[in-house]
Amino acid sequence: MSSKREDLLVTAERLFYTHGFHAIGLKAIVQEAEVALMTLYNHFASKEELILEILNRREQAYFDVLRKVITEETGTVQEKLASAHLAWLKDTASNGCMFLRAKEEFSSDSDHPIVTSVNSHKENTIRFIQAYGLDRSEAMKLSLLFEGTTSLAETTDIKEVEDVLKSFVDCIEVS
């Protein structure tokens, strides 16, 4: 991947996450990334394509963090997944779920590719959890805990959120 493309993706993700998708135009992204507008269009046909790529990369980065913690830490699968989710929250600015923010901004069209991408991400997360031995119901419970944790991390001390999440995780059973 070219360094300019990477610069565009990193810059756009940060700006979108901080300010929102509709609030940031392509000119702001290219100025911040210090590339020409034509460079952006050489890599992405549209702002929508750029957003979809960012969401895809973010999902992969999230799953990479989960995999790493599951591999390296000890404890139950539920504890390791919760620990990984908390590590993700601590590493990223606490501005909530980028996927839900995207869905909110593009929800006027339920068939919009960005809305479809968000819906797929939420389902992919449940399936990811299931792959570690939890049935669908238990995976959904854990996913719901993660969603709530992400939301509360925006307004509450992360240590307090961490303690509450850890107290609930043991209630989820592996098949």
PDB file of N, CA and C in Angstrom, residues 21-112:
ATOM      1  N   PHE A  21     -18.792  11.935  10.147  1.00  0.00           N
ATOM      2  CA  PHE A  21     -18.583  11.681   8.722  1.00  0.00           C
ATOM      3  C   PHE A  21     -19.055  12.840   7.849  1.00  0.00           C
ATOM      4  N   HIS A  22     -20.213  13.384   8.170  1.00  0.00           N
ATOM      5  CA  HIS A  22     -20.740  14.479   7.352  1.00  0.00           C
ATOM      6  C   HIS A  22     -20.042  15.800   7.648  1.00  0.00           C
ATOM      7  N   ALA A  23     -19.492  15.939   8.836  1.00  0.00           N
ATOM      8  CA  ALA A  23     -18.851  17.203   9.223  1.00  0.00           C
ATOM      9  C   ALA A  23     -17.490  17.400   8.560  1.00  0.00           C
ATOM     10  N   ILE A  24     -16.903  16.323   8.074  1.00  0.00           N
ATOM     11  CA  ILE A  24     -15.568  16.401   7.475  1.00  0.00           C
ATOM     12  C   ILE A  24     -15.663  16.190   5.969  1.00  0.00           C
ATOM     13  N   GLY A  25     -15.157  17.149   5.239  1.00  0.00           N
ATOM     14  CA  GLY A  25     -15.117  17.038   3.786  1.00  0.00           C
ATOM     15  C   GLY A  25     -13.787  16.489   3.311  1.00  0.00           C
ATOM     16  N   LEU A  26     -13.758  16.126   2.059  1.00  0.00           N
ATOM     17  CA  LEU A  26     -12.533  15.571   1.489  1.00  0.00           C
ATOM     18  C   LEU A  26     -11.389  16.584   1.485  1.00  0.00           C
ATOM     19  N   LYS A  27     -11.719  17.857   1.315  1.00  0.00           N
ATOM     20  CA  LYS A  27     -10.659  18.878   1.323  1.00  0.00           C
ATOM     21  C   LYS A  27      -9.957  18.941   2.673  1.00  0.00           C
ATOM     22  N   ALA A  28     -10.711  18.806   3.747  1.00  0.00           N
ATOM     23  CA  ALA A  28     -10.101  18.805   5.083  1.00  0.00           C
ATOM     24  C   ALA A  28      -9.168  17.609   5.246  1.00  0.00           C
ATOM     25  N   ILE A  29      -9.574  16.482   4.703  1.00  0.00           N
ATOM     26  CA  ILE A  29      -8.754  15.269   4.813  1.00  0.00           C
ATOM     27  C   ILE A  29      -7.446  15.434   4.044  1.00  0.00           C
ATOM     28  N   VAL A  30      -7.530  15.921   2.805  1.00  0.00           N
ATOM     29  CA  VAL A  30      -6.299  16.048   2.016  1.00  0.00           C
ATOM     30  C   VAL A  30      -5.378  17.118   2.590  1.00  0.00           C
ATOM     31  N   GLN A  31      -5.955  18.181   3.132  1.00  0.00           N
ATOM     32  CA  GLN A  31      -5.119  19.212   3.760  1.00  0.00           C
ATOM     33  C   GLN A  31      -4.380  18.647   4.971  1.00  0.00           C
ATOM     34  N   GLU A  32      -5.113  17.942   5.805  1.00  0.00           N
ATOM     35  CA  GLU A  32      -4.510  17.366   7.014  1.00  0.00           C
ATOM     36  C   GLU A  32      -3.474  16.290   6.663  1.00  0.00           C
ATOM     37  N   ALA A  33      -3.768  15.497   5.630  1.00  0.00           N
ATOM     38  CA  ALA A  33      -2.850  14.429   5.207  1.00  0.00           C
ATOM     39  C   ALA A  33      -1.711  14.957   4.342  1.00  0.00           C
ATOM     40  N   GLU A  34      -1.822  16.215   3.962  1.00  0.00           N
ATOM     41  CA  GLU A  34      -0.815  16.866   3.120  1.00  0.00           C
ATOM     42  C   GLU A  34      -0.601  16.133   1.796  1.00  0.00           C
ATOM     43  N   VAL A  35      -1.726  15.838   1.140  1.00  0.00           N
ATOM     44  CA  VAL A  35      -1.697  15.251  -0.203  1.00  0.00           C
ATOM     45  C   VAL A  35      -2.652  16.047  -1.090  1.00  0.00           C
ATOM     46  N   ALA A  36      -2.503  15.873  -2.378  1.00  0.00           N
ATOM     47  CA  ALA A  36      -3.378  16.564  -3.325  1.00  0.00           C
ATOM     48  C   ALA A  36      -4.734  15.861  -3.398  1.00  0.00           C
ATOM     49  N   LEU A  37      -5.770  16.627  -3.701  1.00  0.00           N
ATOM     50  CA  LEU A  37      -7.110  16.054  -3.854  1.00  0.00           C
ATOM     51  C   LEU A  37      -7.103  14.956  -4.917  1.00  0.00           C
ATOM     52  N   MET A  38      -6.339  15.164  -5.973  1.00  0.00           N
ATOM     53  CA  MET A  38      -6.258  14.154  -7.034  1.00  0.00           C
ATOM     54  C   MET A  38      -5.674  12.845  -6.501  1.00  0.00           C
ATOM     55  N   THR A  39      -4.760  12.943  -5.557  1.00  0.00           N
ATOM     56  CA  THR A  39      -4.194  11.735  -4.945  1.00  0.00           C
ATOM     57  C   THR A  39      -5.287  10.937  -4.249  1.00  0.00           C
ATOM     58  N   LEU A  40      -6.160  11.641  -3.543  1.00  0.00           N
ATOM     59  CA  LEU A  40      -7.272  10.956  -2.883  1.00  0.00           C
ATOM     60  C   LEU A  40      -8.120  10.234  -3.924  1.00  0.00           C
ATOM     61  N   TYR A  41      -8.455  10.930  -5.014  1.00  0.00           N
ATOM     62  CA  TYR A  41      -9.299  10.321  -6.046  1.00  0.00           C
ATOM     63  C   TYR A  41      -8.580   9.225  -6.824  1.00  0.00           C
ATOM     64  N   ASN A  42      -7.265   9.226  -6.814  1.00  0.00           N
ATOM     65  CA  ASN A  42      -6.531   8.114  -7.424  1.00  0.00           C
ATOM     66  C   ASN A  42      -6.679   6.835  -6.602  1.00  0.00           C
ATOM     67  N   HIS A  43      -6.957   6.992  -5.319  1.00  0.00           N
ATOM     68  CA  HIS A  43      -7.083   5.836  -4.430  1.00  0.00           C
ATOM     69  C   HIS A  43      -8.530   5.488  -4.090  1.00  0.00           C
ATOM     70  N   PHE A  44      -9.399   6.479  -4.089  1.00  0.00           N
ATOM     71  CA  PHE A  44     -10.799   6.269  -3.699  1.00  0.00           C
ATOM     72  C   PHE A  44     -11.706   7.016  -4.668  1.00  0.00           C
ATOM     73  N   ALA A  45     -12.687   6.322  -5.201  1.00  0.00           N
ATOM     74  CA  ALA A  45     -13.590   6.929  -6.182  1.00  0.00           C
ATOM     75  C   ALA A  45     -14.529   7.949  -5.547  1.00  0.00           C
ATOM     76  N   SER A  46     -14.745   7.809  -4.232  1.00  0.00           N
ATOM     77  CA  SER A  46     -15.710   8.687  -3.566  1.00  0.00           C
ATOM     78  C   SER A  46     -15.448   8.708  -2.066  1.00  0.00           C
ATOM     79  N   LYS A  47     -16.085   9.631  -1.399  1.00  0.00           N
ATOM     80  CA  LYS A  47     -16.011   9.694   0.062  1.00  0.00           C
ATOM     81  C   LYS A  47     -16.604   8.417   0.653  1.00  0.00           C
ATOM     82  N   GLU A  48     -17.680   7.928   0.048  1.00  0.00           N
ATOM     83  CA  GLU A  48     -18.307   6.689   0.516  1.00  0.00           C
ATOM     84  C   GLU A  48     -17.325   5.523   0.463  1.00  0.00           C
ATOM     85  N   GLU A  49     -16.588   5.411  -0.620  1.00  0.00           N
ATOM     86  CA  GLU A  49     -15.604   4.332  -0.744  1.00  0.00           C
ATOM     87  C   GLU A  49     -14.520   4.460   0.328  1.00  0.00           C
ATOM     88  N   LEU A  50     -14.103   5.678   0.603  1.00  0.00           N
ATOM     89  CA  LEU A  50     -13.118   5.934   1.656  1.00  0.00           C
ATOM     90  C   LEU A  50     -13.666   5.496   3.016  1.00  0.00           C
ATOM     91  N   ILE A  51     -14.893   5.858   3.313  1.00  0.00           N
ATOM     92  CA  ILE A  51     -15.512   5.483   4.590  1.00  0.00           C
ATOM     93  C   ILE A  51     -15.620   3.970   4.709  1.00  0.00           C
ATOM     94  N   LEU A  52     -16.049   3.312   3.643  1.00  0.00           N
ATOM     95  CA  LEU A  52     -16.179   1.853   3.678  1.00  0.00           C
ATOM     96  C   LEU A  52     -14.830   1.181   3.932  1.00  0.00           C
ATOM     97  N   GLU A  53     -13.785   1.701   3.328  1.00  0.00           N
ATOM     98  CA  GLU A  53     -12.446   1.144   3.558  1.00  0.00           C
ATOM     99  C   GLU A  53     -12.011   1.360   5.009  1.00  0.00           C
ATOM    100  N   ILE A  54     -12.306   2.522   5.548  1.00  0.00           N
ATOM    101  CA  ILE A  54     -11.961   2.811   6.942  1.00  0.00           C
ATOM    102  C   ILE A  54     -12.702   1.860   7.878  1.00  0.00           C
ATOM    103  N   LEU A  55     -13.982   1.652   7.635  1.00  0.00           N
ATOM    104  CA  LEU A  55     -14.759   0.742   8.484  1.00  0.00           C
ATOM    105  C   LEU A  55     -14.218  -0.678   8.382  1.00  0.00           C
ATOM    106  N   ASN A  56     -13.871  -1.106   7.191  1.00  0.00           N
ATOM    107  CA  ASN A  56     -13.312  -2.440   7.012  1.00  0.00           C
ATOM    108  C   ASN A  56     -11.988  -2.583   7.774  1.00  0.00           C
ATOM    109  N   ARG A  57     -11.121  -1.601   7.651  1.00  0.00           N
ATOM    110  CA  ARG A  57      -9.835  -1.632   8.359  1.00  0.00           C
ATOM    111  C   ARG A  57     -10.033  -1.612   9.875  1.00  0.00           C
ATOM    112  N   ARG A  58     -10.988  -0.827  10.319  1.00  0.00           N
ATOM    113  CA  ARG A  58     -11.235  -0.726  11.759  1.00  0.00           C
ATOM    114  C   ARG A  58     -11.725  -2.069  12.301  1.00  0.00           C
ATOM    115  N   GLU A  59     -12.605  -2.719  11.552  1.00  0.00           N
ATOM    116  CA  GLU A  59     -13.073  -4.034  11.979  1.00  0.00           C
ATOM    117  C   GLU A  59     -11.903  -5.007  12.073  1.00  0.00           C
ATOM    118  N   GLN A  60     -11.054  -5.023  11.072  1.00  0.00           N
ATOM    119  CA  GLN A  60      -9.907  -5.932  11.092  1.00  0.00           C
ATOM    120  C   GLN A  60      -8.964  -5.617  12.249  1.00  0.00           C
ATOM    121  N   ALA A  61      -8.740  -4.338  12.510  1.00  0.00           N
ATOM    122  CA  ALA A  61      -7.871  -3.944  13.630  1.00  0.00           C
ATOM    123  C   ALA A  61      -8.470  -4.403  14.962  1.00  0.00           C
ATOM    124  N   TYR A  62      -9.787  -4.257  15.105  1.00  0.00           N
ATOM    125  CA  TYR A  62     -10.467  -4.688  16.331  1.00  0.00           C
ATOM    126  C   TYR A  62     -10.319  -6.199  16.509  1.00  0.00           C
ATOM    127  N   PHE A  63     -10.600  -6.952  15.454  1.00  0.00           N
ATOM    128  CA  PHE A  63     -10.483  -8.404  15.550  1.00  0.00           C
ATOM    129  C   PHE A  63      -9.032  -8.829  15.791  1.00  0.00           C
ATOM    130  N   ASP A  64      -8.071  -8.099  15.250  1.00  0.00           N
ATOM    131  CA  ASP A  64      -6.656  -8.401  15.510  1.00  0.00           C
ATOM    132  C   ASP A  64      -6.324  -8.242  16.995  1.00  0.00           C
ATOM    133  N   VAL A  65      -6.857  -7.190  17.621  1.00  0.00           N
ATOM    134  CA  VAL A  65      -6.642  -6.985  19.061  1.00  0.00           C
ATOM    135  C   VAL A  65      -7.266  -8.138  19.841  1.00  0.00           C
ATOM    136  N   LEU A  66      -8.484  -8.525  19.478  1.00  0.00           N
ATOM    137  CA  LEU A  66      -9.139  -9.635  20.176  1.00  0.00           C
ATOM    138  C   LEU A  66      -8.315 -10.913  20.037  1.00  0.00           C
ATOM    139  N   ARG A  67      -7.894 -11.227  18.814  1.00  0.00           N
ATOM    140  CA  ARG A  67      -7.098 -12.445  18.591  1.00  0.00           C
ATOM    141  C   ARG A  67      -5.804 -12.436  19.407  1.00  0.00           C
ATOM    142  N   LYS A  68      -5.129 -11.308  19.428  1.00  0.00           N
ATOM    143  CA  LYS A  68      -3.850 -11.192  20.137  1.00  0.00           C
ATOM    144  C   LYS A  68      -4.037 -11.468  21.627  1.00  0.00           C
ATOM    145  N   VAL A  69      -5.031 -10.854  22.220  1.00  0.00           N
ATOM    146  CA  VAL A  69      -5.263 -11.040  23.657  1.00  0.00           C
ATOM    147  C   VAL A  69      -5.698 -12.471  23.949  1.00  0.00           C
ATOM    148  N   ILE A  70      -6.551 -13.027  23.107  1.00  0.00           N
ATOM    149  CA  ILE A  70      -7.005 -14.405  23.312  1.00  0.00           C
ATOM    150  C   ILE A  70      -5.816 -15.359  23.284  1.00  0.00           C
ATOM    151  N   THR A  71      -4.876 -15.105  22.413  1.00  0.00           N
ATOM    152  CA  THR A  71      -3.696 -15.958  22.268  1.00  0.00           C
ATOM    153  C   THR A  71      -2.720 -15.798  23.425  1.00  0.00           C
ATOM    154  N   GLU A  72      -2.570 -14.572  23.916  1.00  0.00           N
ATOM    155  CA  GLU A  72      -1.499 -14.280  24.867  1.00  0.00           C
ATOM    156  C   GLU A  72      -1.907 -14.313  26.333  1.00  0.00           C
ATOM    157  N   GLU A  73      -3.166 -14.087  26.643  1.00  0.00           N
ATOM    158  CA  GLU A  73      -3.573 -14.001  28.050  1.00  0.00           C
ATOM    159  C   GLU A  73      -4.133 -15.322  28.553  1.00  0.00           C
ATOM    160  N   THR A  74      -4.226 -15.426  29.864  1.00  0.00           N
ATOM    161  CA  THR A  74      -4.833 -16.604  30.479  1.00  0.00           C
ATOM    162  C   THR A  74      -6.220 -16.229  30.975  1.00  0.00           C
ATOM    163  N   GLY A  75      -7.015 -17.242  31.264  1.00  0.00           N
ATOM    164  CA  GLY A  75      -8.368 -17.017  31.752  1.00  0.00           C
ATOM    165  C   GLY A  75      -9.379 -17.672  30.832  1.00  0.00           C
ATOM    166  N   THR A  76     -10.640 -17.494  31.158  1.00  0.00           N
ATOM    167  CA  THR A  76     -11.695 -18.050  30.314  1.00  0.00           C
ATOM    168  C   THR A  76     -11.776 -17.254  29.014  1.00  0.00           C
ATOM    169  N   VAL A  77     -12.403 -17.844  28.034  1.00  0.00           N
ATOM    170  CA  VAL A  77     -12.593 -17.152  26.752  1.00  0.00           C
ATOM    171  C   VAL A  77     -13.320 -15.832  26.974  1.00  0.00           C
ATOM    172  N   GLN A  78     -14.349 -15.862  27.811  1.00  0.00           N
ATOM    173  CA  GLN A  78     -15.120 -14.648  28.074  1.00  0.00           C
ATOM    174  C   GLN A  78     -14.241 -13.570  28.705  1.00  0.00           C
ATOM    175  N   GLU A  79     -13.419 -13.970  29.669  1.00  0.00           N
ATOM    176  CA  GLU A  79     -12.530 -13.009  30.333  1.00  0.00           C
ATOM    177  C   GLU A  79     -11.521 -12.426  29.353  1.00  0.00           C
ATOM    178  N   LYS A  80     -10.977 -13.285  28.491  1.00  0.00           N
ATOM    179  CA  LYS A  80      -9.992 -12.807  27.521  1.00  0.00           C
ATOM    180  C   LYS A  80     -10.633 -11.874  26.497  1.00  0.00           C
ATOM    181  N   LEU A  81     -11.838 -12.207  26.036  1.00  0.00           N
ATOM    182  CA  LEU A  81     -12.526 -11.327  25.086  1.00  0.00           C
ATOM    183  C   LEU A  81     -12.849  -9.981  25.735  1.00  0.00           C
ATOM    184  N   ALA A  82     -13.294 -10.020  26.982  1.00  0.00           N
ATOM    185  CA  ALA A  82     -13.592  -8.767  27.694  1.00  0.00           C
ATOM    186  C   ALA A  82     -12.321  -7.948  27.883  1.00  0.00           C
ATOM    187  N   SER A  83     -11.240  -8.610  28.240  1.00  0.00           N
ATOM    188  CA  SER A  83      -9.963  -7.923  28.412  1.00  0.00           C
ATOM    189  C   SER A  83      -9.510  -7.290  27.098  1.00  0.00           C
ATOM    190  N   ALA A  84      -9.707  -8.010  26.015  1.00  0.00           N
ATOM    191  CA  ALA A  84      -9.328  -7.492  24.697  1.00  0.00           C
ATOM    192  C   ALA A  84     -10.173  -6.283  24.325  1.00  0.00           C
ATOM    193  N   HIS A  85     -11.465  -6.358  24.594  1.00  0.00           N
ATOM    194  CA  HIS A  85     -12.337  -5.219  24.277  1.00  0.00           C
ATOM    195  C   HIS A  85     -11.929  -3.996  25.098  1.00  0.00           C
ATOM    196  N   LEU A  86     -11.629  -4.213  26.350  1.00  0.00           N
ATOM    197  CA  LEU A  86     -11.173  -3.098  27.193  1.00  0.00           C
ATOM    198  C   LEU A  86      -9.844  -2.531  26.691  1.00  0.00           C
ATOM    199  N   ALA A  87      -8.954  -3.400  26.241  1.00  0.00           N
ATOM    200  CA  ALA A  87      -7.678  -2.931  25.681  1.00  0.00           C
ATOM    201  C   ALA A  87      -7.934  -2.054  24.460  1.00  0.00           C
ATOM    202  N   TRP A  88      -8.884  -2.460  23.629  1.00  0.00           N
ATOM    203  CA  TRP A  88      -9.251  -1.667  22.452  1.00  0.00           C
ATOM    204  C   TRP A  88      -9.753  -0.287  22.883  1.00  0.00           C
ATOM    205  N   LEU A  89     -10.637  -0.268  23.868  1.00  0.00           N
ATOM    206  CA  LEU A  89     -11.190   1.012  24.324  1.00  0.00           C
ATOM    207  C   LEU A  89     -10.109   1.914  24.906  1.00  0.00           C
ATOM    208  N   LYS A  90      -9.178   1.329  25.630  1.00  0.00           N
ATOM    209  CA  LYS A  90      -8.108   2.124  26.241  1.00  0.00           C
ATOM    210  C   LYS A  90      -7.134   2.659  25.186  1.00  0.00           C
ATOM    211  N   ASP A  91      -6.985   1.933  24.098  1.00  0.00           N
ATOM    212  CA  ASP A  91      -6.056   2.342  23.041  1.00  0.00           C
ATOM    213  C   ASP A  91      -6.641   3.364  22.078  1.00  0.00           C
ATOM    214  N   THR A  92      -7.949   3.367  21.945  1.00  0.00           N
ATOM    215  CA  THR A  92      -8.595   4.296  21.013  1.00  0.00           C
ATOM    216  C   THR A  92      -9.247   5.404  21.818  1.00  0.00           C
ATOM    217  N   ALA A  93      -9.341   6.556  21.224  1.00  0.00           N
ATOM    218  CA  ALA A  93     -10.031   7.659  21.909  1.00  0.00           C
ATOM    219  C   ALA A  93     -11.451   7.208  22.215  1.00  0.00           C
ATOM    220  N   SER A  94     -11.968   7.628  23.322  1.00  0.00           N
ATOM    221  CA  SER A  94     -13.295   7.163  23.730  1.00  0.00           C
ATOM    222  C   SER A  94     -14.386   8.058  23.152  1.00  0.00           C
ATOM    223  N   ASN A  95     -14.653   7.841  21.888  1.00  0.00           N
ATOM    224  CA  ASN A  95     -15.692   8.594  21.201  1.00  0.00           C
ATOM    225  C   ASN A  95     -16.844   7.689  20.804  1.00  0.00           C
ATOM    226  N   GLY A  96     -16.962   6.567  21.448  1.00  0.00           N
ATOM    227  CA  GLY A  96     -18.039   5.643  21.134  1.00  0.00           C
ATOM    228  C   GLY A  96     -17.686   4.741  19.966  1.00  0.00           C
ATOM    229  N   CYS A  97     -18.690   4.047  19.501  1.00  0.00           N
ATOM    230  CA  CYS A  97     -18.511   3.086  18.419  1.00  0.00           C
ATOM    231  C   CYS A  97     -18.566   3.804  17.070  1.00  0.00           C
ATOM    232  N   MET A  98     -17.478   3.749  16.341  1.00  0.00           N
ATOM    233  CA  MET A  98     -17.427   4.401  15.034  1.00  0.00           C
ATOM    234  C   MET A  98     -18.480   3.825  14.094  1.00  0.00           C
ATOM    235  N   PHE A  99     -18.762   2.545  14.228  1.00  0.00           N
ATOM    236  CA  PHE A  99     -19.742   1.907  13.358  1.00  0.00           C
ATOM    237  C   PHE A  99     -21.145   2.448  13.620  1.00  0.00           C
ATOM    238  N   LEU A 100     -21.522   2.539  14.880  1.00  0.00           N
ATOM    239  CA  LEU A 100     -22.855   3.068  15.191  1.00  0.00           C
ATOM    240  C   LEU A 100     -22.959   4.543  14.838  1.00  0.00           C
ATOM    241  N   ARG A 101     -21.881   5.262  14.969  1.00  0.00           N
ATOM    242  CA  ARG A 101     -21.884   6.672  14.563  1.00  0.00           C
ATOM    243  C   ARG A 101     -22.096   6.774  13.057  1.00  0.00           C
ATOM    244  N   ALA A 102     -21.461   5.886  12.303  1.00  0.00           N
ATOM    245  CA  ALA A 102     -21.649   5.874  10.847  1.00  0.00           C
ATOM    246  C   ALA A 102     -23.094   5.533  10.503  1.00  0.00           C
ATOM    247  N   LYS A 103     -23.637   4.535  11.177  1.00  0.00           N
ATOM    248  CA  LYS A 103     -25.023   4.146  10.886  1.00  0.00           C
ATOM    249  C   LYS A 103     -25.970   5.293  11.188  1.00  0.00           C
ATOM    250  N   GLU A 104     -25.732   5.981  12.285  1.00  0.00           N
ATOM    251  CA  GLU A 104     -26.578   7.116  12.649  1.00  0.00           C
ATOM    252  C   GLU A 104     -26.551   8.183  11.558  1.00  0.00           C
ATOM    253  N   GLU A 105     -25.381   8.471  11.034  1.00  0.00           N
ATOM    254  CA  GLU A 105     -25.264   9.530  10.031  1.00  0.00           C
ATOM    255  C   GLU A 105     -25.815   9.134   8.665  1.00  0.00           C
ATOM    256  N   PHE A 106     -25.875   7.845   8.374  1.00  0.00           N
ATOM    257  CA  PHE A 106     -26.327   7.394   7.055  1.00  0.00           C
ATOM    258  C   PHE A 106     -27.636   6.607   7.125  1.00  0.00           C
ATOM    259  N   SER A 107     -28.323   6.670   8.252  1.00  0.00           N
ATOM    260  CA  SER A 107     -29.502   5.824   8.471  1.00  0.00           C
ATOM    261  C   SER A 107     -30.741   6.237   7.688  1.00  0.00           C
ATOM    262  N   SER A 108     -30.719   7.372   7.026  1.00  0.00           N
ATOM    263  CA  SER A 108     -31.902   7.771   6.256  1.00  0.00           C
ATOM    264  C   SER A 108     -32.160   6.806   5.099  1.00  0.00           C
ATOM    265  N   ASP A 109     -31.162   6.024   4.725  1.00  0.00           N
ATOM    266  CA  ASP A 109     -31.302   5.023   3.666  1.00  0.00           C
ATOM    267  C   ASP A 109     -30.838   3.683   4.226  1.00  0.00           C
ATOM    268  N   SER A 110     -31.790   2.832   4.580  1.00  0.00           N
ATOM    269  CA  SER A 110     -31.437   1.559   5.220  1.00  0.00           C
ATOM    270  C   SER A 110     -30.659   0.631   4.291  1.00  0.00           C
ATOM    271  N   ASP A 111     -30.692   0.904   2.989  1.00  0.00           N
ATOM    272  CA  ASP A 111     -29.939   0.092   2.033  1.00  0.00           C
ATOM    273  C   ASP A 111     -28.594   0.714   1.660  1.00  0.00           C
ATOM    274  N   HIS A 112     -28.251   1.804   2.308  1.00  0.00           N
ATOM    275  CA  HIS A 112     -26.986   2.483   2.004  1.00  0.00           C
ATOM    276  C   HIS A 112     -25.831   1.524   2.291  1.00  0.00           C
TER     277      HIS A 112
END
